[in-house]
XYZ file of C-alpha atoms in Angstrom:
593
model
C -106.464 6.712 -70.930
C -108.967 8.778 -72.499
C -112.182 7.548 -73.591
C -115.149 8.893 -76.014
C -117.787 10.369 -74.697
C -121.145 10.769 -77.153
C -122.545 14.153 -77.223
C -125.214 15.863 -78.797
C -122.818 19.272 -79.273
C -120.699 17.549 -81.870
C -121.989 19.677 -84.742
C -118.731 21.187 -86.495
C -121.591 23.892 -88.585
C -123.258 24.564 -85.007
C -122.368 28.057 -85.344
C -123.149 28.580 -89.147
C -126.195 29.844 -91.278
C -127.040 28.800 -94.971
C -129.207 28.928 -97.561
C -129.223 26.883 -101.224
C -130.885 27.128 -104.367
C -130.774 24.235 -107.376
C -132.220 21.225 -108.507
C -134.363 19.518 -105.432
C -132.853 16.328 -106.367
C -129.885 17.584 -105.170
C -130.646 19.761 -102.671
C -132.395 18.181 -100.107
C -129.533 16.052 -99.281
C -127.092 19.008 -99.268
C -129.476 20.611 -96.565
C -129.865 17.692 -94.916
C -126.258 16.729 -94.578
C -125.837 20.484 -93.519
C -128.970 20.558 -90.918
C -127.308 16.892 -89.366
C -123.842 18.697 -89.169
C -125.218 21.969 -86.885
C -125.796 24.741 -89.812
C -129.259 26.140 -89.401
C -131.079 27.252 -92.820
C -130.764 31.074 -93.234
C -134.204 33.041 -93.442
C -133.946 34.332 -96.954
C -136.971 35.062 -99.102
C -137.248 31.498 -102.280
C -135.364 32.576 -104.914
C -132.865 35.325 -103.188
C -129.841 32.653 -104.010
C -128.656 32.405 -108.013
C -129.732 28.909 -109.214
C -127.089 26.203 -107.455
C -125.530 27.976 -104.857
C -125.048 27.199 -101.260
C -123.564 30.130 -98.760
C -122.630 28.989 -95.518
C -122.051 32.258 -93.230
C -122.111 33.311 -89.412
C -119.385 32.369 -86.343
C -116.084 32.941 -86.972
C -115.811 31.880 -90.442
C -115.872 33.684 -93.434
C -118.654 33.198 -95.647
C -117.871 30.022 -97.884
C -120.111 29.196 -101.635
C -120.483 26.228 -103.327
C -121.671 26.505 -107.060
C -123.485 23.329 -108.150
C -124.445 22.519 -111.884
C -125.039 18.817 -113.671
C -122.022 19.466 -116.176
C -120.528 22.304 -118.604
C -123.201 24.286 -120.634
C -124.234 23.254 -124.219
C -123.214 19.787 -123.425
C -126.721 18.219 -122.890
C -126.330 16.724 -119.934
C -129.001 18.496 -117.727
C -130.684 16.337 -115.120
C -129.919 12.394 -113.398
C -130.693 10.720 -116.399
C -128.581 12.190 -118.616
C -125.670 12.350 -116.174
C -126.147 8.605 -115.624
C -126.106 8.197 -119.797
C -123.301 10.318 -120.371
C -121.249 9.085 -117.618
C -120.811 5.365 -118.053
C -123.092 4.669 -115.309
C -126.305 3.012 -117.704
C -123.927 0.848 -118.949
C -122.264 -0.229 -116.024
C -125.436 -0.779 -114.277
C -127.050 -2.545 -117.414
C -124.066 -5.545 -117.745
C -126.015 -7.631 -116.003
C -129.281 -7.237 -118.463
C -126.913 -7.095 -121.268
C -128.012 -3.426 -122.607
C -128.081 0.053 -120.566
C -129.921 1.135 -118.024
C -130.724 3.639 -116.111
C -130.406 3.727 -112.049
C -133.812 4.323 -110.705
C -132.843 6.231 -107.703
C -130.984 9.671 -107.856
C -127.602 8.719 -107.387
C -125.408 11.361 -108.999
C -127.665 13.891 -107.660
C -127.064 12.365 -103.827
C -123.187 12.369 -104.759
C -123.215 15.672 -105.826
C -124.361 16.719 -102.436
C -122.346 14.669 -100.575
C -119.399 16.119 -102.474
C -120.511 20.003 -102.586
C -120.743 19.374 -98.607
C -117.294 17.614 -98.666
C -116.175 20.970 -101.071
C -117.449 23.181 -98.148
C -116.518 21.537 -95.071
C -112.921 21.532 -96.742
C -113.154 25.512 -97.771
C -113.722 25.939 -93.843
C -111.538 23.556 -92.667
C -108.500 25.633 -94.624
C -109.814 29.108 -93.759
C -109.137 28.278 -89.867
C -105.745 26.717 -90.914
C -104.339 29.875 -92.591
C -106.137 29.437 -96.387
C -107.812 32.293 -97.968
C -110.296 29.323 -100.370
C -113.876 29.875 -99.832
C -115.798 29.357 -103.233
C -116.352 25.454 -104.205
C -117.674 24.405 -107.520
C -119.029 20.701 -107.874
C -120.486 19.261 -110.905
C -122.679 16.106 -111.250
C -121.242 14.887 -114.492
C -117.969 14.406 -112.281
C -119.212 12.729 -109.388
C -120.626 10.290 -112.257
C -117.452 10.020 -113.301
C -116.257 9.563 -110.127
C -118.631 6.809 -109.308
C -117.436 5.293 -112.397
C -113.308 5.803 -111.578
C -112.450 1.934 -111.121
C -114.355 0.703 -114.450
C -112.928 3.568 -116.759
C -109.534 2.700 -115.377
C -110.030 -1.138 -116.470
C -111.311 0.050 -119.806
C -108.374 1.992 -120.418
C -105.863 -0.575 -119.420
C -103.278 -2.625 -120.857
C -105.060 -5.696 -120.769
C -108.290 -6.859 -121.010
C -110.315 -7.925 -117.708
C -109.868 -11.257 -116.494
C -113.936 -12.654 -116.488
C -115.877 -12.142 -119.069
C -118.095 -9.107 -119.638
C -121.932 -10.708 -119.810
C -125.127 -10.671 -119.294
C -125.809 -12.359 -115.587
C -126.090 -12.468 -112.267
C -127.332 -13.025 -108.850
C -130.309 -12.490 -107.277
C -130.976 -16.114 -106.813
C -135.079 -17.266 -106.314
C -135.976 -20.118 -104.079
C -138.667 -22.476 -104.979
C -141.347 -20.534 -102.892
C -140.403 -17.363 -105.063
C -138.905 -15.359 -102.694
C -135.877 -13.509 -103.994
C -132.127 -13.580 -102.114
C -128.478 -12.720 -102.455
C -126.106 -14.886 -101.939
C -122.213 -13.856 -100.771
C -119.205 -15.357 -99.776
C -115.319 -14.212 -100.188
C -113.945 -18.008 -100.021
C -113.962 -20.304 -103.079
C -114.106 -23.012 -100.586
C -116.983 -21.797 -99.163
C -119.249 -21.053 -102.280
C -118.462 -25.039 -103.522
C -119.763 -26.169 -99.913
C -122.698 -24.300 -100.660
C -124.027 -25.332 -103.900
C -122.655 -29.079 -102.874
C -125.287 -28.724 -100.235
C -127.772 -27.870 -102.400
C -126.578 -31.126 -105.520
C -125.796 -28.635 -108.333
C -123.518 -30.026 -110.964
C -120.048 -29.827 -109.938
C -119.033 -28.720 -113.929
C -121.613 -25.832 -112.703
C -119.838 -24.772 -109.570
C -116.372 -24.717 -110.969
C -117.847 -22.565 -113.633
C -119.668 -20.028 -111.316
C -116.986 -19.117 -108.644
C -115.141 -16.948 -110.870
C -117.731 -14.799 -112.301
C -119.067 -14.734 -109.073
C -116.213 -13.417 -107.409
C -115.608 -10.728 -110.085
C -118.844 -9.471 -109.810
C -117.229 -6.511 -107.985
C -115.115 -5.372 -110.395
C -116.938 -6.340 -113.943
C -120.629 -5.230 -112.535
C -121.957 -8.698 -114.048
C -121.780 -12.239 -113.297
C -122.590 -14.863 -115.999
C -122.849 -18.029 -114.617
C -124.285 -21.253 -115.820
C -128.048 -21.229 -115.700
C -128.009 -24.283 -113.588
C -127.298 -22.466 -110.511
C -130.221 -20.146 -111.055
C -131.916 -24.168 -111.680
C -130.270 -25.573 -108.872
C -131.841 -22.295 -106.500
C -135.172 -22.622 -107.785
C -135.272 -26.314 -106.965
C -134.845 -25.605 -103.158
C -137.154 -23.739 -100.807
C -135.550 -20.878 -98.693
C -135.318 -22.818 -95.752
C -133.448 -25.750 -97.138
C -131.060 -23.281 -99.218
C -130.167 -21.319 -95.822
C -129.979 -24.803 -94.124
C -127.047 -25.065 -96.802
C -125.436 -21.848 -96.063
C -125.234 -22.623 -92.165
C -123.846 -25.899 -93.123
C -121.231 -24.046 -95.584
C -120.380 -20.715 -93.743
C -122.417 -18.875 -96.667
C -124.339 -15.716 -96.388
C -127.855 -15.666 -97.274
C -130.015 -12.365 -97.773
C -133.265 -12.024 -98.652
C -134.418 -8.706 -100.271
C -136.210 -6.613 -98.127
C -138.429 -4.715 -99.833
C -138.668 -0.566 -99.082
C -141.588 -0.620 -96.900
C -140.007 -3.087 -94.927
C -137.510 -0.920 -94.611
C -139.317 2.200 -94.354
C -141.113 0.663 -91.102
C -137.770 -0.877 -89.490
C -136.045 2.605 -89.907
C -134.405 4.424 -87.106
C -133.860 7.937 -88.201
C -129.827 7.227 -87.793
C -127.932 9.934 -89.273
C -125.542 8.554 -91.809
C -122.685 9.512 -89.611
C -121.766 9.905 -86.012
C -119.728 12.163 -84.587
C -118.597 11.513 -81.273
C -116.076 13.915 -79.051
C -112.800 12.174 -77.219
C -112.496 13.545 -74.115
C -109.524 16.157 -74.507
C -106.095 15.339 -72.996
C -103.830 17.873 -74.786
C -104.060 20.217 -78.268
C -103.325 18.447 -81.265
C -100.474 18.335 -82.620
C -98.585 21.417 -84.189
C -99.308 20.461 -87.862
C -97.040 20.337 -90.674
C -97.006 22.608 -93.552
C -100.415 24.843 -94.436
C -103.172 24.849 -97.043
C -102.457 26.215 -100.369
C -105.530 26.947 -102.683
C -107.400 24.166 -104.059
C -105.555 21.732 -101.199
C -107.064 22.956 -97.608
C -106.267 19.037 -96.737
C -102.571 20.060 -97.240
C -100.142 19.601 -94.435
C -102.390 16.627 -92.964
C -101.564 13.090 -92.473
C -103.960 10.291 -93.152
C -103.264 6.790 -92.200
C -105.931 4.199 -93.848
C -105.812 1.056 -93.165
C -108.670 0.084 -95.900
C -109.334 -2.726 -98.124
C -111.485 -2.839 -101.511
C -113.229 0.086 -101.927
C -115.261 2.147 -99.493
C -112.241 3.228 -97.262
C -109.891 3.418 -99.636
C -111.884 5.994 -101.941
C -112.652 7.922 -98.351
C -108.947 7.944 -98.411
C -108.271 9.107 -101.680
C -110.372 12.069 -101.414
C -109.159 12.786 -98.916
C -105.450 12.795 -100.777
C -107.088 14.570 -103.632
C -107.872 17.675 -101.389
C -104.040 17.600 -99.864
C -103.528 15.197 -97.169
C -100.552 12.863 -97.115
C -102.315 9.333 -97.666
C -100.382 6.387 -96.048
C -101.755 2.878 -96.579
C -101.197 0.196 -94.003
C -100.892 -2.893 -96.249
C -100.237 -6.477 -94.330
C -97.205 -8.153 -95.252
C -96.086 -8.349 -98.791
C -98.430 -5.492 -100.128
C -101.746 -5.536 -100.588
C -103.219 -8.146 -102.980
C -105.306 -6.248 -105.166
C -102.678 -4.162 -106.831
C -101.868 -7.852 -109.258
C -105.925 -8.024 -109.964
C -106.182 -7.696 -113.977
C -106.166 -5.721 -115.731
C -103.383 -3.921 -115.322
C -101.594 -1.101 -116.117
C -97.482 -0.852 -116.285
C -97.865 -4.460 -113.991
C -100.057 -2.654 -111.099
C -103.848 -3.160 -111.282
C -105.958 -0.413 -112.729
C -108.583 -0.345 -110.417
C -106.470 -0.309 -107.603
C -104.864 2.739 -109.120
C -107.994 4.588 -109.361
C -108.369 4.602 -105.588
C -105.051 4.799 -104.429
C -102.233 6.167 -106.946
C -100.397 8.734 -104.736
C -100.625 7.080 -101.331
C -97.643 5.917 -99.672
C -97.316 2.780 -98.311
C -96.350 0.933 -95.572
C -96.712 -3.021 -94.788
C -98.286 -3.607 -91.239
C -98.844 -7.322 -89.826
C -101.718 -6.145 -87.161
C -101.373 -9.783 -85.849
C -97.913 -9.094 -84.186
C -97.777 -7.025 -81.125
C -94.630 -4.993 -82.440
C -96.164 -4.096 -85.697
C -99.224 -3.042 -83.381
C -97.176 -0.824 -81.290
C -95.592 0.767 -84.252
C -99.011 1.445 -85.727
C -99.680 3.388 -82.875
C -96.686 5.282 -82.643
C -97.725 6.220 -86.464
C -100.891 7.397 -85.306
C -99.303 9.616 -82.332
C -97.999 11.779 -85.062
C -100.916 11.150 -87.748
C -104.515 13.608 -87.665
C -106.508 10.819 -89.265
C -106.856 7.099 -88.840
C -109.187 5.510 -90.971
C -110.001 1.803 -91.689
C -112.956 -0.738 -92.355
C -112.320 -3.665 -90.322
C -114.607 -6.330 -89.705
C -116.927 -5.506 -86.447
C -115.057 -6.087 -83.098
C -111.365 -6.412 -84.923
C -110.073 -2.922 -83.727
C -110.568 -3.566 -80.092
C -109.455 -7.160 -80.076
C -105.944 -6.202 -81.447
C -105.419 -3.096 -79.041
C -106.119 -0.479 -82.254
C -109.891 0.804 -81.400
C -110.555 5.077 -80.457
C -109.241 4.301 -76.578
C -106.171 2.731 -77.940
C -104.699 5.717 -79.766
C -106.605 8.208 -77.883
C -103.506 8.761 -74.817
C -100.924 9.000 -77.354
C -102.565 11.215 -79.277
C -105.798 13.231 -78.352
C -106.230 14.758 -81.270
C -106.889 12.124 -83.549
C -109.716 11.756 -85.501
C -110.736 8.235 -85.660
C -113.044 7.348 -88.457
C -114.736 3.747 -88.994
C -116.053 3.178 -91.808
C -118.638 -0.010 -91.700
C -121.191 -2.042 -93.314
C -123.848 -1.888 -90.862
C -122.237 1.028 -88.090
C -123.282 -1.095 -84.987
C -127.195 -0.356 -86.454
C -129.049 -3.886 -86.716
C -128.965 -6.661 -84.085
C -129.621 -9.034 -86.970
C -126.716 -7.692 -89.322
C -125.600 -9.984 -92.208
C -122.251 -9.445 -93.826
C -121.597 -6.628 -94.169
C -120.973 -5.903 -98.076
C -121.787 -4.281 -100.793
C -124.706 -6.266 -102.612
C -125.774 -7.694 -99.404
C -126.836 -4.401 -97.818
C -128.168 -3.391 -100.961
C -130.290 -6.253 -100.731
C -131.122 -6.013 -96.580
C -131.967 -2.525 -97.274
C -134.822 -2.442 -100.476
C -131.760 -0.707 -102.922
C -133.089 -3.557 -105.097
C -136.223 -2.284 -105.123
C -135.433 1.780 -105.853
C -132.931 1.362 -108.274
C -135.070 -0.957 -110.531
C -138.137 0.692 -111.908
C -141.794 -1.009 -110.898
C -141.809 -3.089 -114.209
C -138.653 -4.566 -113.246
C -138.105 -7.395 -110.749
C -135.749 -6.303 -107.599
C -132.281 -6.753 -107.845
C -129.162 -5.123 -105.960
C -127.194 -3.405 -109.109
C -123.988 -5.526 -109.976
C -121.941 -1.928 -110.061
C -120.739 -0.923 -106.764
C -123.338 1.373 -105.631
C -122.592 1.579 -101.657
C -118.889 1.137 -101.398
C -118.808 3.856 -103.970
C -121.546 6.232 -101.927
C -119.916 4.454 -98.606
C -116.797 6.065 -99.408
C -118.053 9.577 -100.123
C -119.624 9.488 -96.635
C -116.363 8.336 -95.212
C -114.601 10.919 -96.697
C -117.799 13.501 -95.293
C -117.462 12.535 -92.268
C -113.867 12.587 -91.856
C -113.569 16.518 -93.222
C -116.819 17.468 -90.569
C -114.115 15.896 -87.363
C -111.205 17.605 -88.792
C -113.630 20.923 -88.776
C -114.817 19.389 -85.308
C -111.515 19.328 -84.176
C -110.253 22.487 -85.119
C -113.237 24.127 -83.111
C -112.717 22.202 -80.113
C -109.225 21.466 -79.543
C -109.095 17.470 -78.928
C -110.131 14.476 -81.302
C -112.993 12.908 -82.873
C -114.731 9.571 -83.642
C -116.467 9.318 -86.699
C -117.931 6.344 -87.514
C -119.944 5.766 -91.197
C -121.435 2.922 -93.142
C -123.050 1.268 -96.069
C -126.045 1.391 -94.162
C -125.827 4.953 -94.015
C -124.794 5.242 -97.912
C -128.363 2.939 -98.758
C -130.391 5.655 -95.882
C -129.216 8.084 -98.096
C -129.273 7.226 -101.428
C -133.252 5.419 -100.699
C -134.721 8.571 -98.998
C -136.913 9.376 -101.287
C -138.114 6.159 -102.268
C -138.841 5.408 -98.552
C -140.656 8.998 -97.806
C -143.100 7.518 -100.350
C -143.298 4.352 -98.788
C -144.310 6.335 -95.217
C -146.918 8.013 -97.285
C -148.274 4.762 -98.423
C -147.695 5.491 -101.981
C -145.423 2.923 -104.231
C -142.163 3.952 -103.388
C -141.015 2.399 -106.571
C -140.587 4.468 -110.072
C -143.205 3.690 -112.895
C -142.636 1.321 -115.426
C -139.920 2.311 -117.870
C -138.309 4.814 -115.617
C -134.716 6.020 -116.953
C -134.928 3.431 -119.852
C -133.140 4.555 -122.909
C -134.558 4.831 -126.377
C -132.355 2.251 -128.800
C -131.206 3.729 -132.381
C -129.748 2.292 -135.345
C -126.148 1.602 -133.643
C -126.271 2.305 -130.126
C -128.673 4.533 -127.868
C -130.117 7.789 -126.484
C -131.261 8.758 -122.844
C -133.914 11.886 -122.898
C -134.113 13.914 -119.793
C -136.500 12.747 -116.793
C -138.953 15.167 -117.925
C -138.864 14.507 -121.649
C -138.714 11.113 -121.174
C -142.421 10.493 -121.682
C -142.331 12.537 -125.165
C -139.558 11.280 -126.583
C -140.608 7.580 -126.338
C -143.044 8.249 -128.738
C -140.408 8.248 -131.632
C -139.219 5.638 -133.197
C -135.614 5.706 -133.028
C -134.254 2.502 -133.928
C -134.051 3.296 -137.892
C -131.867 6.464 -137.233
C -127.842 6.782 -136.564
C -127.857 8.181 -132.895
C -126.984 11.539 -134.604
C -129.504 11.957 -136.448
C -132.330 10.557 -133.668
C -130.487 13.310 -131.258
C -131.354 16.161 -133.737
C -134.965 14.873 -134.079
C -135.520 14.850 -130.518
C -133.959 18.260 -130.216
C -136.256 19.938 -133.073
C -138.923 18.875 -130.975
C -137.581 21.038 -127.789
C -136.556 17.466 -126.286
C -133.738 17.105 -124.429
C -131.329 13.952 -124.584
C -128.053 12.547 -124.969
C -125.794 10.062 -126.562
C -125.501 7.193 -124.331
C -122.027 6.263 -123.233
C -121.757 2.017 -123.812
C -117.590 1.877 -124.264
C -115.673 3.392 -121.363
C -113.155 3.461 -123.479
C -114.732 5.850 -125.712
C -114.685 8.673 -122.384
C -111.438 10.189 -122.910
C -112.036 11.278 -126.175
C -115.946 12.003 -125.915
C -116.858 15.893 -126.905
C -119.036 16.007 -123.404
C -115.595 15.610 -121.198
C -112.539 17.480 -123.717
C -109.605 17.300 -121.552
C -111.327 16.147 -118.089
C -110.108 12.677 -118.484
C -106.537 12.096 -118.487
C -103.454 9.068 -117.674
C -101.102 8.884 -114.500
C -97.708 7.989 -114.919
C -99.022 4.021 -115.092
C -100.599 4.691 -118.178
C -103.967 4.670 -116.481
C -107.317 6.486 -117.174
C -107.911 9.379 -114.572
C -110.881 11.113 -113.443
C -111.038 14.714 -112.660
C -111.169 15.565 -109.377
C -115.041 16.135 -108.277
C -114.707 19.878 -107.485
C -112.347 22.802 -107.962
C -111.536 25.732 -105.516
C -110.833 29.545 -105.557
């Protein structure tokens, strides 16, 4: 049988040069990703490179470019803050304080990169299969919308969303102030909890629903007296009364707590199966703008972060097949629908096939393998240890088929000895996220939209395209192995470079905070912000406020509070579109020629 082997050679750019230009926000994680994946930087003199692009050159490729820009010209979107306004993502973030607001950290900007690299790994990958594709263009205002997919689908649906849309949510303070998340999955579990703790039963029964939608509504509005029944408790009674109740209690770490735990972990490992035979012959070849074509995927994902690794995947050409347990998977009933299937569950996996699986019985296991024997990507999210205790880990597919590329994607990727669950809000909140995506005027708190499965995904996806590159160089399969610790590493950087330096790795007070108007509101850019807060906006239609701010050489935007309102806004003619459910979709996050 043949078994992985960790190696410091598996760089799939090892033989490739490059050099980049454009906004430093996004930048420095495109070099980064590129430095961790082998490519060297090119010695070209600053400002040899047109503004946002990226040539990758050298070895036996030909040269590939990525052009990178925030969004179409003479739309005013023109930095992070007026992606995140324009895009949905203020007002997704800001449910739970009830008006928009603006993520703190650079998120679009860190998506962009992940997806340019994802753009050019994918340009390479088709060039050695036969593809001619080697110029990529990405644009931030679509990896906003991206980020945003699951929540513009649910606006746009058929029916309106099962828990209500309001102001709310966790974290939860204990009596001695300290600040914590709380998560469990089982309703059973979350009334054990707060039974521990003597909160009015009315008040449980009221909770577990908004509290279990938090996922999909980005807000969770539930009665006051659990926040009263937390605050009553110190922390070492209330995580007495999560080990009683199977609960998960996490306090937030703050970022120099982080900062001084950190391990320098890329936020992906690649590691080389030891060969036993070429791959496969592969099925039909790229065509332009699909270098994934020919390729099968098999994910075996639930929720979000491996299921969106899949789709991108599918949107650059592969054949996506789900493995769904026995009766199909859940989620596609979760309101609200569209045509009867759930939107959100559309918007990460319309155009995958699908095939039901029990991984409990040893038949269904062997047939899953036999899958894989003829599959170039397997890709799940099981809980830690589950692959190897049912038989379906790396070593298990590995003698049937070498040339697999086996991707994990994680929570915690086998980092911390002391891992909690491994989910979205909880490793926001284990990792300081609550602290650098709230400016320093704000208290901590994870953000209620799904920050890490979304970013968790895109590094999924990364790493999946850099073994299929991997592969193709070396003739025999790859591990790849990713996680929402990795997507928080990434996304925090900056905040915790400032926290090495000893300087408050949070933003200033009122950082990213729109400016309200007569009937709705306006987000300046980053570096306007500052001079446009000294107007008084709130007497004006958001027209007319716009033109003010623009007569003073300001720039700003409308900000987007109805996802609804998307499909028809002026900023995205004709990007957003409907699938043969009826529901919204999202351009895909780059093009190809």
């Amino acid at each position: 049988m043949a078994s992985p082997v960790t190696t410091q050679t598996a760089q799939p750019l090892g033989t490739l040069r490059f050099d980049t230009s454009g906004p430093p926000e996004i930048t420095s994680v495109l070099s980064g990703h590129l430095r961790l994946l082998g490519a060297q930087a090119a010695d070209t003199a600053p400002g040899a490179r047109p503004a946002g692009h990226t040539v990758l050159s050298g070895g036996d490729f030909a040269p590939a470019e990525a052009r990178t820009t925030w969004a179409s010209r003479g739309t005013g979107i023109d930095d992070e803050a007026t992606v995140q306004a324009a895009t949905g993502i203020m007002a997704v973030h800001g449910r739970r304080d009830g008006e928009p607001r603006g993520l703190a950290a650079d998120f679009t900007a860190a998506a962009t990169a992940v997806l340019t690299v994802q753009g050019l790994l994918a340009a390479l990958l088709g060039q050695a299969r036969g593809c001619s594709a080697a110029q990529v263009t990405t644009r931030a205002d679509r990896a906003g919308l991206l980020a945003v997919s699951q929540y513009v689908a649910a606006a746009g649906a058929d029916e309106g969303e099962a828990a209500e849309l309001a102001p709310g949510g966790p974290p939860f303070v204990s009596a001695d102030g300290i600040l914590f998340e709380l998560e469990t999955l089982d309703a059973g579990v979350w009334a054990a909890f707060w039974r521990a703790l003597q909160a009015p039963a009315d008040a449980v029964r009221a909770g577990w629903r908004p509290f279990q939608f938090r996922y999909a509504t980005a807000c969770a509005p539930f009665p006051q007296a659990l926040h009263t029944t937390a605050q009553a408790h110190p922390l070492h009674r209330i995580r007495q009364a999560a080990s009683v109740s199977g609960a998960e209690v996490c306090v937030l770490r703050t970022l120099a707590e982080r900062a001084a735990e950190h391990d320098g972990a890329a936020p992906w490992a690649l590691d080389v199966l030891r060969p036993g035979r070429m791959p496969r012959t592969p099925g039909p070849g790229p065509v332009l703008g699909r270098p994934l074509a020919g390729l099968t995927v098999l994910e075996a994902g639930r929720r979000i972060q491996a299921p969106l690794a899949a789709h991108l995947l599918g949107l650059l050409g592969a054949d996506v097949i789900r493995i769904e347990p026995p009766g199909g998977d859940p989620l596609r009933g979760m309101p609200p629908a569209c045509s009867g299937i759930s939107a959100r569950w559309l918007a990460l996996n319309r155009g995958k096939q699908a095939v039901e699986v029990d991984i409990k019985a040893e038949a269904d296991r062997r047939r899953l393998r036999e899958m894989a024997a003829e599959a170039d990507v397997f890709l799940h999210n099981w809980a830690p240890g589950k692959a190897a205790e049912l038989g379906l880990d790396a070593d298990d597919f590995a003698s049937a088929n070498p040339a697999l590329v086996y991707a994990c994607t994680s929570g915690w990727g086998g980092r911390l000895a002391d891992a909690p669950m491994g989910t979205d809000f909880v490793v926001q909140a284990r990792t300081g996220v609550g602290e650098a995506v709230r400016p320093d005027d704000e208290k901590p708190a994870p953000s209620l939209m799904t920050l890490l499965d979304v970013f968790g995904g895109l590094l999924g996806a990364e790493a999946v395209l850099a073994g299929l590159l991997l592969r193709e160089r070396i003739g025999h399969g790859v591990r790849v192995d990713s996680s929402l610790l990795g997507a928080a590493d990434v996304l925090t950087a900056p905040a915790l470079r400032r926290a090495v330096r000893g300087d408050n790795p949070r933003r200033p007070a009122g950082f990213r905070r729109p400016l309200p108007t007569a009937e709705g509101w306006v987000a300046p850019g980053d570096d306007c912000a500052a001079a446009a807060a000294a107007h008084d906006l709130r007497g004006l239609p958001t027209d007319d406020a716009l033109r003010l701010l623009h007569t003073h050489g300001l720039t700003a935007t409308r900000v987007t509070t109805d996802l609804s309102d998307l499909p028809h806004d002026p900023r995205f003619t004709g990007s957003i579109s409907r699938d043969a459910h009826g529901a919204p979709v999202v351009p895909d996050p780059w093009s190809f020629a």
